[in-house]
């Protein structure tokens, strides 16, 4: 059997992926999907490695056992008609990806809490004007989505002494002694937060969750960091909350339309920081060993050992 990588051969990271995958699985036959020219070759493919968007038509592979997404988010794949619904779908759960995301969340949180964004603006006007920054031990950070990425962010942020509250869809008792508290209620999670970080998966339940009602539940002066998906955010509700002075700032990494159109009001907004969907990018070299472990699980008939198995009924 073989593994097909569904990436465009001209794509920037395709050679890196092929190299990393072949190193991690020297005994496997790994091919670029575009190089499979006939049905007999396609029938040998039991594992497809795909991007989180436009995966390419997977129905031509008639013996698929696993569709492995190279990204953490599978919101587009779950609704993509070319991804067979009866095949196991796994998302990328890579500790190195979580470290990147946690570094990003920490950087933005400290930028906000230490008022560095204000100093950049004041430097542009040659204004020397210190602002008192309260110690991080007095700050509360809410993390919406306490999964592989959200929890790692909590671990990084806990090192600053900040109080961490996380939101999950289900409660577990396993974390009773952890230095944070989790709830299943988003409004309760954000209630006393100085900074709200979104790392929810995009599902039917979470689309538009960063909107008027949640903002009203936030404490006045709270800042929002959206690292999840653009469709989590109701853009006009954010603009209204910032204009009213309720939310103080927003850092946005993801957008409904990417690239963010040049004429979009977010670009020039004084209270918004825009980053071009760079919070965390899968590294082929670390991800290849995660994929190799999942391939080994398939080959040994232990699908239950797959890391990042997607539950289609939950949507993530
Ligand atoms: P996980 O599936 O590991 O975690 C999702 C978390 O969200 C879980 O804690 C889950 O709860 C919780 N959750 C799901 N639905 C709800 C809900 N309705 N209410 C409350 N909590 C909910 O995902 P990851 O941490 O790996 O990734 C999160 C998202 O980050 C991805 O889906 C993707 O969209 C985004 N992402 C963004 C990147 C960027 O560069 N900006 C890069 C990578 C990912 P429970 O624990 O109970 O299941």
Tab-separated table of C-alpha atoms and ligand atoms in Angstrom:
chain	number	residue	atom	x	y	z
A	1	UNK	CA	0.000	0.000	0.000
A	2	UNK	CA	1.116	3.597	-0.415
A	3	UNK	CA	0.777	7.070	1.034
A	4	UNK	CA	-0.297	9.933	-1.236
A	5	UNK	CA	0.676	13.512	-0.451
A	6	UNK	CA	-1.941	15.808	-1.962
A	7	UNK	CA	0.143	18.947	-2.355
A	8	UNK	CA	0.831	20.940	-5.477
A	9	UNK	CA	4.383	20.088	-6.657
A	10	UNK	CA	5.091	23.828	-7.040
A	11	UNK	CA	3.937	24.629	-3.495
A	12	UNK	CA	6.736	26.177	-1.366
A	13	UNK	CA	6.885	23.403	1.246
A	14	UNK	CA	6.157	20.356	-0.936
A	15	UNK	CA	9.838	19.280	-1.298
A	16	UNK	CA	10.304	19.759	2.456
A	17	UNK	CA	7.272	17.558	3.153
A	18	UNK	CA	8.457	14.781	0.828
A	19	UNK	CA	11.898	14.826	2.394
A	20	UNK	CA	10.599	14.834	5.989
A	21	UNK	CA	8.021	12.092	5.324
A	22	UNK	CA	10.522	9.817	3.574
A	23	UNK	CA	12.996	10.251	6.429
A	24	UNK	CA	10.337	9.501	9.066
A	25	UNK	CA	8.957	6.459	7.173
A	26	UNK	CA	11.788	4.975	5.070
A	27	UNK	CA	9.911	1.703	4.541
A	28	UNK	CA	6.766	3.389	3.191
A	29	UNK	CA	6.002	4.109	-0.468
A	30	UNK	CA	5.200	7.838	-0.482
A	31	UNK	CA	4.098	9.592	-3.672
A	32	UNK	CA	2.832	12.964	-4.763
A	33	UNK	CA	-0.821	12.432	-5.702
A	34	UNK	CA	-0.334	14.294	-8.993
A	35	UNK	CA	2.164	11.634	-10.088
A	36	UNK	CA	-0.414	8.800	-9.843
A	37	UNK	CA	-1.524	8.476	-13.421
A	38	UNK	CA	-3.820	5.458	-13.468
A	39	UNK	CA	-6.531	3.785	-11.412
A	40	UNK	CA	-4.370	0.776	-10.462
A	41	UNK	CA	-1.839	3.083	-8.778
A	42	UNK	CA	-4.616	5.012	-7.058
A	43	UNK	CA	-6.025	1.768	-5.676
A	44	UNK	CA	-2.789	1.164	-3.751
A	45	UNK	CA	-3.248	4.377	-1.754
A	46	UNK	CA	-4.634	3.754	1.726
A	47	UNK	CA	-3.436	6.957	3.399
A	48	UNK	CA	-3.951	10.479	2.056
A	49	UNK	CA	-2.114	13.481	3.495
A	50	UNK	CA	-4.005	16.693	2.798
A	51	UNK	CA	-4.054	20.413	3.504
A	52	UNK	CA	-6.920	21.832	5.535
A	53	UNK	CA	-8.435	23.484	2.446
A	54	UNK	CA	-8.994	22.287	-1.125
A	55	UNK	CA	-7.703	18.785	-0.431
A	56	UNK	CA	-8.254	17.607	-4.007
A	57	UNK	CA	-10.648	14.831	-4.969
A	58	UNK	CA	-10.115	11.934	-2.567
A	59	UNK	CA	-12.904	9.797	-4.031
A	60	UNK	CA	-10.492	8.491	-6.688
A	61	UNK	CA	-8.699	6.561	-3.901
A	62	UNK	CA	-10.970	3.573	-3.420
A	63	UNK	CA	-9.027	1.879	-0.596
A	64	UNK	CA	-8.506	4.753	1.834
A	65	UNK	CA	-8.125	3.918	5.527
A	66	UNK	CA	-6.972	7.329	6.772
A	67	UNK	CA	-7.173	10.948	5.674
A	68	UNK	CA	-4.529	12.815	7.666
A	69	UNK	CA	-4.816	16.588	7.681
A	70	UNK	CA	-1.490	18.434	7.781
A	71	UNK	CA	-3.173	21.272	9.706
A	72	UNK	CA	-4.794	21.386	13.162
A	73	UNK	CA	-8.109	22.792	11.918
A	74	UNK	CA	-10.388	20.511	9.886
A	75	UNK	CA	-13.441	22.788	9.608
A	76	UNK	CA	-13.178	22.960	5.795
A	77	UNK	CA	-12.468	19.216	5.364
A	78	UNK	CA	-15.475	18.156	7.409
A	79	UNK	CA	-17.838	19.882	4.982
A	80	UNK	CA	-15.850	19.129	1.815
A	81	UNK	CA	-17.813	16.666	-0.381
A	82	UNK	CA	-14.596	15.242	-1.847
A	83	UNK	CA	-13.540	13.864	1.565
A	84	UNK	CA	-15.260	10.487	2.080
A	85	UNK	CA	-17.267	10.493	5.319
A	86	UNK	CA	-16.724	6.784	6.008
A	87	UNK	CA	-12.921	7.115	6.231
A	88	UNK	CA	-11.077	7.991	9.465
A	89	UNK	CA	-10.074	11.653	9.494
A	90	UNK	CA	-7.219	12.854	11.700
A	91	UNK	CA	-6.099	16.414	12.371
A	92	UNK	CA	-2.551	17.502	13.171
A	93	UNK	CA	-1.708	17.309	16.876
A	94	UNK	CA	1.976	18.141	17.099
A	95	UNK	CA	3.610	19.381	20.324
A	96	UNK	CA	5.885	21.640	18.252
A	97	UNK	CA	2.832	23.300	16.686
A	98	UNK	CA	1.380	23.824	20.164
A	99	UNK	CA	4.661	25.418	21.298
A	100	UNK	CA	4.501	27.854	18.372
A	101	UNK	CA	0.911	28.749	19.190
A	102	UNK	CA	1.742	29.196	22.859
A	103	UNK	CA	4.675	31.479	21.988
A	104	UNK	CA	2.345	33.592	19.826
A	105	UNK	CA	-0.351	33.771	22.513
A	106	UNK	CA	2.231	34.710	25.149
A	107	UNK	CA	3.795	37.401	22.936
A	108	UNK	CA	0.447	39.074	22.164
A	109	UNK	CA	-0.738	38.837	25.775
A	110	UNK	CA	2.432	40.473	27.103
A	111	UNK	CA	2.320	43.119	24.355
A	112	UNK	CA	-1.175	44.046	25.538
A	113	UNK	CA	-0.557	43.823	29.304
A	114	UNK	CA	2.749	45.742	29.174
A	115	UNK	CA	1.239	48.418	26.846
A	116	UNK	CA	3.920	47.878	24.188
A	117	UNK	CA	1.399	48.641	21.423
A	118	UNK	CA	0.968	52.118	22.985
A	119	UNK	CA	4.714	52.726	23.060
A	120	UNK	CA	5.013	51.854	19.342
A	121	UNK	CA	2.320	54.406	18.586
A	122	UNK	CA	3.928	57.001	20.911
A	123	UNK	CA	7.366	56.417	19.415
A	124	UNK	CA	5.936	57.329	15.999
A	125	UNK	CA	4.997	60.711	17.553
A	126	UNK	CA	8.214	61.014	19.662
A	127	UNK	CA	6.110	61.016	22.849
A	128	UNK	CA	7.846	59.931	26.096
A	129	UNK	CA	4.946	58.880	28.304
A	130	UNK	CA	5.225	55.872	30.647
A	131	UNK	CA	2.104	53.848	31.537
A	132	UNK	CA	1.874	51.793	34.686
A	133	UNK	CA	1.693	48.064	33.902
A	134	UNK	CA	0.050	46.013	36.639
A	135	UNK	CA	1.896	42.774	37.515
A	136	UNK	CA	0.857	39.711	35.510
A	137	UNK	CA	-0.181	38.071	38.800
A	138	UNK	CA	-3.130	40.488	38.870
A	139	UNK	CA	-4.227	39.560	35.327
A	140	UNK	CA	-6.715	36.952	34.202
A	141	UNK	CA	-6.436	35.325	30.790
A	142	UNK	CA	-9.411	33.423	29.365
A	143	UNK	CA	-8.667	30.728	26.800
A	144	UNK	CA	-11.666	29.656	24.741
A	145	UNK	CA	-10.875	26.124	23.557
A	146	UNK	CA	-8.698	24.180	25.944
A	147	UNK	CA	-7.488	21.469	23.589
A	148	UNK	CA	-4.022	20.626	22.256
A	149	UNK	CA	-3.249	24.282	21.500
A	150	UNK	CA	-5.243	26.097	24.180
A	151	UNK	CA	-3.829	23.996	26.981
A	152	UNK	CA	-0.240	24.576	25.863
A	153	UNK	CA	-0.970	28.327	25.797
A	154	UNK	CA	-2.182	27.989	29.387
A	155	UNK	CA	1.089	26.309	30.373
A	156	UNK	CA	3.145	29.148	28.873
A	157	UNK	CA	0.904	31.884	30.302
A	158	UNK	CA	0.831	30.284	33.754
A	159	UNK	CA	4.593	30.946	33.931
A	160	UNK	CA	3.858	34.690	33.998
A	161	UNK	CA	1.772	34.204	37.137
A	162	UNK	CA	-1.454	35.144	35.346
A	163	UNK	CA	-4.692	33.545	36.468
A	164	UNK	CA	-5.918	31.228	33.678
A	165	UNK	CA	-9.498	30.185	32.957
A	166	UNK	CA	-10.255	27.830	30.075
A	167	UNK	CA	-13.405	26.849	28.224
A	168	UNK	CA	-14.038	23.305	27.022
A	169	UNK	CA	-17.111	21.608	25.665
A	170	UNK	CA	-16.954	18.938	28.379
A	171	UNK	CA	-15.692	18.916	31.925
A	172	UNK	CA	-13.024	16.428	33.011
A	173	UNK	CA	-11.893	15.646	36.527
A	174	UNK	CA	-8.348	14.798	35.445
A	175	UNK	CA	-7.162	18.405	35.835
A	176	UNK	CA	-8.402	19.080	39.341
A	177	UNK	CA	-4.898	19.982	40.525
A	178	UNK	CA	-3.862	22.023	37.483
A	179	UNK	CA	-3.004	25.712	37.982
A	180	UNK	CA	-6.099	26.769	36.049
A	181	UNK	CA	-9.818	26.238	36.066
A	182	UNK	CA	-11.971	25.169	33.133
A	183	UNK	CA	-15.670	25.672	32.573
A	184	UNK	CA	-18.091	24.768	29.822
A	185	UNK	CA	-19.675	28.216	29.791
A	186	UNK	CA	-18.000	30.775	27.533
A	187	UNK	CA	-19.630	33.760	29.264
A	188	UNK	CA	-18.377	32.539	32.639
A	189	UNK	CA	-14.891	32.027	31.194
A	190	UNK	CA	-14.548	35.597	29.943
A	191	UNK	CA	-16.346	37.304	32.852
A	192	UNK	CA	-13.253	38.558	34.708
A	193	UNK	CA	-10.655	38.279	31.971
A	194	UNK	CA	-8.239	41.052	30.979
A	195	UNK	CA	-7.330	39.100	27.827
A	196	UNK	CA	-9.544	36.644	25.938
A	197	UNK	CA	-7.763	34.230	23.599
A	198	UNK	CA	-9.860	32.276	21.109
A	199	UNK	CA	-8.634	28.818	20.131
A	200	UNK	CA	-11.937	27.083	19.544
A	201	UNK	CA	-12.381	24.843	16.516
A	202	UNK	CA	-14.832	26.234	13.963
A	203	UNK	CA	-18.034	24.201	14.230
A	204	UNK	CA	-21.770	24.795	13.835
A	205	UNK	CA	-21.809	25.680	17.544
A	206	UNK	CA	-18.884	28.081	17.544
A	207	UNK	CA	-19.429	30.036	14.324
A	208	UNK	CA	-19.984	33.700	15.248
A	209	UNK	CA	-19.263	33.027	18.911
A	210	UNK	CA	-17.073	36.139	19.189
A	211	UNK	CA	-19.988	38.512	18.933
A	212	UNK	CA	-22.124	41.019	20.793
A	213	UNK	CA	-23.353	38.640	23.521
A	214	UNK	CA	-19.892	37.358	24.438
A	215	UNK	CA	-18.393	40.848	24.291
A	216	UNK	CA	-21.137	42.074	26.657
A	217	UNK	CA	-20.113	39.308	29.077
A	218	UNK	CA	-16.493	40.538	29.008
A	219	UNK	CA	-15.225	42.900	31.634
A	220	UNK	CA	-14.858	46.503	30.308
A	221	UNK	CA	-11.363	47.072	28.940
A	222	UNK	CA	-10.751	43.413	28.042
A	223	UNK	CA	-8.691	42.661	24.928
A	224	UNK	CA	-9.444	39.963	22.356
A	225	UNK	CA	-6.889	37.756	20.606
A	226	UNK	CA	-8.431	35.643	17.836
A	227	UNK	CA	-6.124	32.807	16.793
A	228	UNK	CA	-8.907	30.341	15.896
A	229	UNK	CA	-10.815	31.039	12.681
A	230	UNK	CA	-12.131	34.206	11.050
A	231	UNK	CA	-15.720	32.936	11.078
A	232	UNK	CA	-15.683	32.820	14.886
A	233	UNK	CA	-15.782	36.611	14.815
A	234	UNK	CA	-18.726	38.865	14.008
A	235	UNK	CA	-16.656	41.683	12.545
A	236	UNK	CA	-19.202	44.498	12.969
A	237	UNK	CA	-19.793	43.515	16.606
A	238	UNK	CA	-16.066	43.842	17.269
A	239	UNK	CA	-15.919	47.256	15.565
A	240	UNK	CA	-18.942	48.400	17.595
A	241	UNK	CA	-17.469	47.169	20.883
A	242	UNK	CA	-14.121	48.881	20.205
A	243	UNK	CA	-15.893	52.101	19.193
A	244	UNK	CA	-17.939	52.027	22.401
A	245	UNK	CA	-14.727	51.563	24.409
A	246	UNK	CA	-15.944	48.262	25.876
A	247	UNK	CA	-13.274	45.981	24.392
A	248	UNK	CA	-9.961	47.841	24.486
A	249	UNK	CA	-8.003	46.106	21.724
A	250	UNK	CA	-8.032	43.153	19.353
A	251	UNK	CA	-5.298	41.060	17.812
A	252	UNK	CA	-6.602	39.180	14.778
A	253	UNK	CA	-4.647	36.441	13.022
A	254	UNK	CA	-7.491	34.815	11.080
A	255	UNK	CA	-10.190	36.299	8.863
A	256	UNK	CA	-13.337	35.285	7.022
A	257	UNK	CA	-11.634	36.375	3.818
A	258	UNK	CA	-7.900	35.649	3.574
A	259	UNK	CA	-5.837	37.481	2.485
A	260	UNK	CA	-7.657	40.317	4.259
A	261	UNK	CA	-8.768	42.714	1.463
A	262	UNK	CA	-6.698	45.930	1.273
A	263	UNK	CA	-9.775	48.103	1.827
A	264	UNK	CA	-10.876	46.263	4.999
A	265	UNK	CA	-11.389	48.570	8.031
A	266	UNK	CA	-9.285	46.277	10.275
A	267	UNK	CA	-6.061	47.285	8.502
A	268	UNK	CA	-6.036	50.914	9.574
A	269	UNK	CA	-7.871	50.531	12.895
A	270	UNK	CA	-5.851	52.017	15.780
A	271	UNK	CA	-7.070	49.395	18.261
A	272	UNK	CA	-6.576	46.357	16.010
A	273	UNK	CA	-3.398	44.419	15.261
A	274	UNK	CA	-3.579	42.326	12.084
A	275	UNK	CA	-1.275	39.352	11.497
A	276	UNK	CA	-1.528	37.237	8.307
A	277	UNK	CA	-2.595	33.809	9.695
A	278	UNK	CA	0.830	33.049	11.114
A	279	UNK	CA	0.061	32.124	14.728
A	280	UNK	CA	1.300	28.563	14.194
A	281	UNK	CA	2.351	26.785	11.018
A	282	UNK	CA	2.886	23.034	10.774
A	283	UNK	CA	6.583	22.162	10.542
A	284	UNK	CA	7.023	19.181	8.172
A	285	UNK	CA	9.995	17.885	10.165
A	286	UNK	CA	8.181	17.576	13.503
A	287	UNK	CA	4.813	16.721	11.931
A	288	UNK	CA	6.325	13.833	9.948
A	289	UNK	CA	6.921	11.828	13.125
A	290	UNK	CA	3.337	12.458	14.269
A	291	UNK	CA	2.148	11.188	10.875
A	292	UNK	CA	4.513	8.188	11.049
A	293	UNK	CA	2.948	7.149	14.377
A	294	UNK	CA	-0.541	7.409	12.878
A	295	UNK	CA	0.549	5.421	9.807
A	296	UNK	CA	1.963	2.739	12.121
A	297	UNK	CA	-1.386	2.636	13.967
A	298	UNK	CA	-3.201	2.046	10.667
A	299	UNK	CA	-0.734	-0.601	9.521
A	300	UNK	CA	-1.087	-2.516	12.806
A	301	UNK	CA	-4.882	-2.335	12.715
A	302	UNK	CA	-4.934	-0.067	15.803
A	303	UNK	CA	-7.013	2.823	14.469
A	304	UNK	CA	-7.891	3.555	18.110
A	305	UNK	CA	-4.280	4.678	18.627
A	306	UNK	CA	-4.497	7.459	16.066
A	307	UNK	CA	-3.619	10.870	17.478
A	308	UNK	CA	-5.996	13.667	16.546
A	309	UNK	CA	-8.911	11.471	15.442
A	310	UNK	CA	-11.739	13.769	14.355
A	311	UNK	CA	-15.213	13.190	15.746
A	312	UNK	CA	-17.447	14.158	12.823
A	313	UNK	CA	-20.535	14.429	15.027
A	314	UNK	CA	-18.810	17.066	17.204
A	315	UNK	CA	-17.275	18.699	14.147
A	316	UNK	CA	-13.681	18.724	15.417
B	1	LIG	P1	-8.609	20.641	19.865
B	1	LIG	O1	-9.663	19.853	19.172
B	1	LIG	O2	-7.472	19.929	20.509
B	1	LIG	O3	-9.277	21.539	21.001
B	1	LIG	C1	-10.498	22.168	20.840
B	1	LIG	C2	-10.963	22.658	22.205
B	1	LIG	O4	-12.147	23.436	22.032
B	1	LIG	C3	-11.303	21.524	23.165
B	1	LIG	O5	-10.900	21.856	24.478
B	1	LIG	C4	-12.828	21.470	23.079
B	1	LIG	O6	-13.449	20.963	24.249
B	1	LIG	C5	-13.145	22.943	22.937
B	1	LIG	N1	-14.466	23.180	22.364
B	1	LIG	C6	-14.971	22.719	21.186
B	1	LIG	N2	-16.228	23.192	21.009
B	1	LIG	C7	-16.518	23.953	22.095
B	1	LIG	C8	-17.652	24.699	22.511
B	1	LIG	N3	-18.774	24.763	21.756
B	1	LIG	N4	-17.601	25.360	23.698
B	1	LIG	C9	-16.502	25.291	24.485
B	1	LIG	N5	-15.379	24.601	24.146
B	1	LIG	C10	-15.394	23.949	22.963
B	1	LIG	O7	-8.075	21.729	18.810
B	1	LIG	P2	-6.643	22.418	18.737
B	1	LIG	O8	-6.352	22.995	20.079
B	1	LIG	O9	-5.644	21.511	18.128
B	1	LIG	O10	-6.918	23.590	17.660
B	1	LIG	C11	-7.886	24.604	17.893
B	1	LIG	C12	-8.077	25.450	16.649
B	1	LIG	O11	-6.979	26.326	16.453
B	1	LIG	C13	-8.143	24.699	15.319
B	1	LIG	O12	-9.419	24.111	15.120
B	1	LIG	C14	-7.852	25.796	14.318
B	1	LIG	O13	-9.044	26.396	13.896
B	1	LIG	C15	-7.037	26.816	15.112
B	1	LIG	N6	-5.664	26.933	14.583
B	1	LIG	C16	-5.222	28.174	14.178
B	1	LIG	C17	-3.933	28.327	13.691
B	1	LIG	C18	-3.427	29.675	13.305
B	1	LIG	O14	-2.315	29.778	12.748
B	1	LIG	N7	-4.124	30.754	13.582
B	1	LIG	C19	-3.015	27.188	13.569
B	1	LIG	C20	-3.555	25.950	14.067
B	1	LIG	C21	-4.848	25.849	14.529
B	1	LIG	P3	-13.167	19.445	24.788
B	1	LIG	O15	-11.802	19.502	25.397
B	1	LIG	O16	-14.229	19.216	25.794
B	1	LIG	O17	-13.258	18.563	23.575
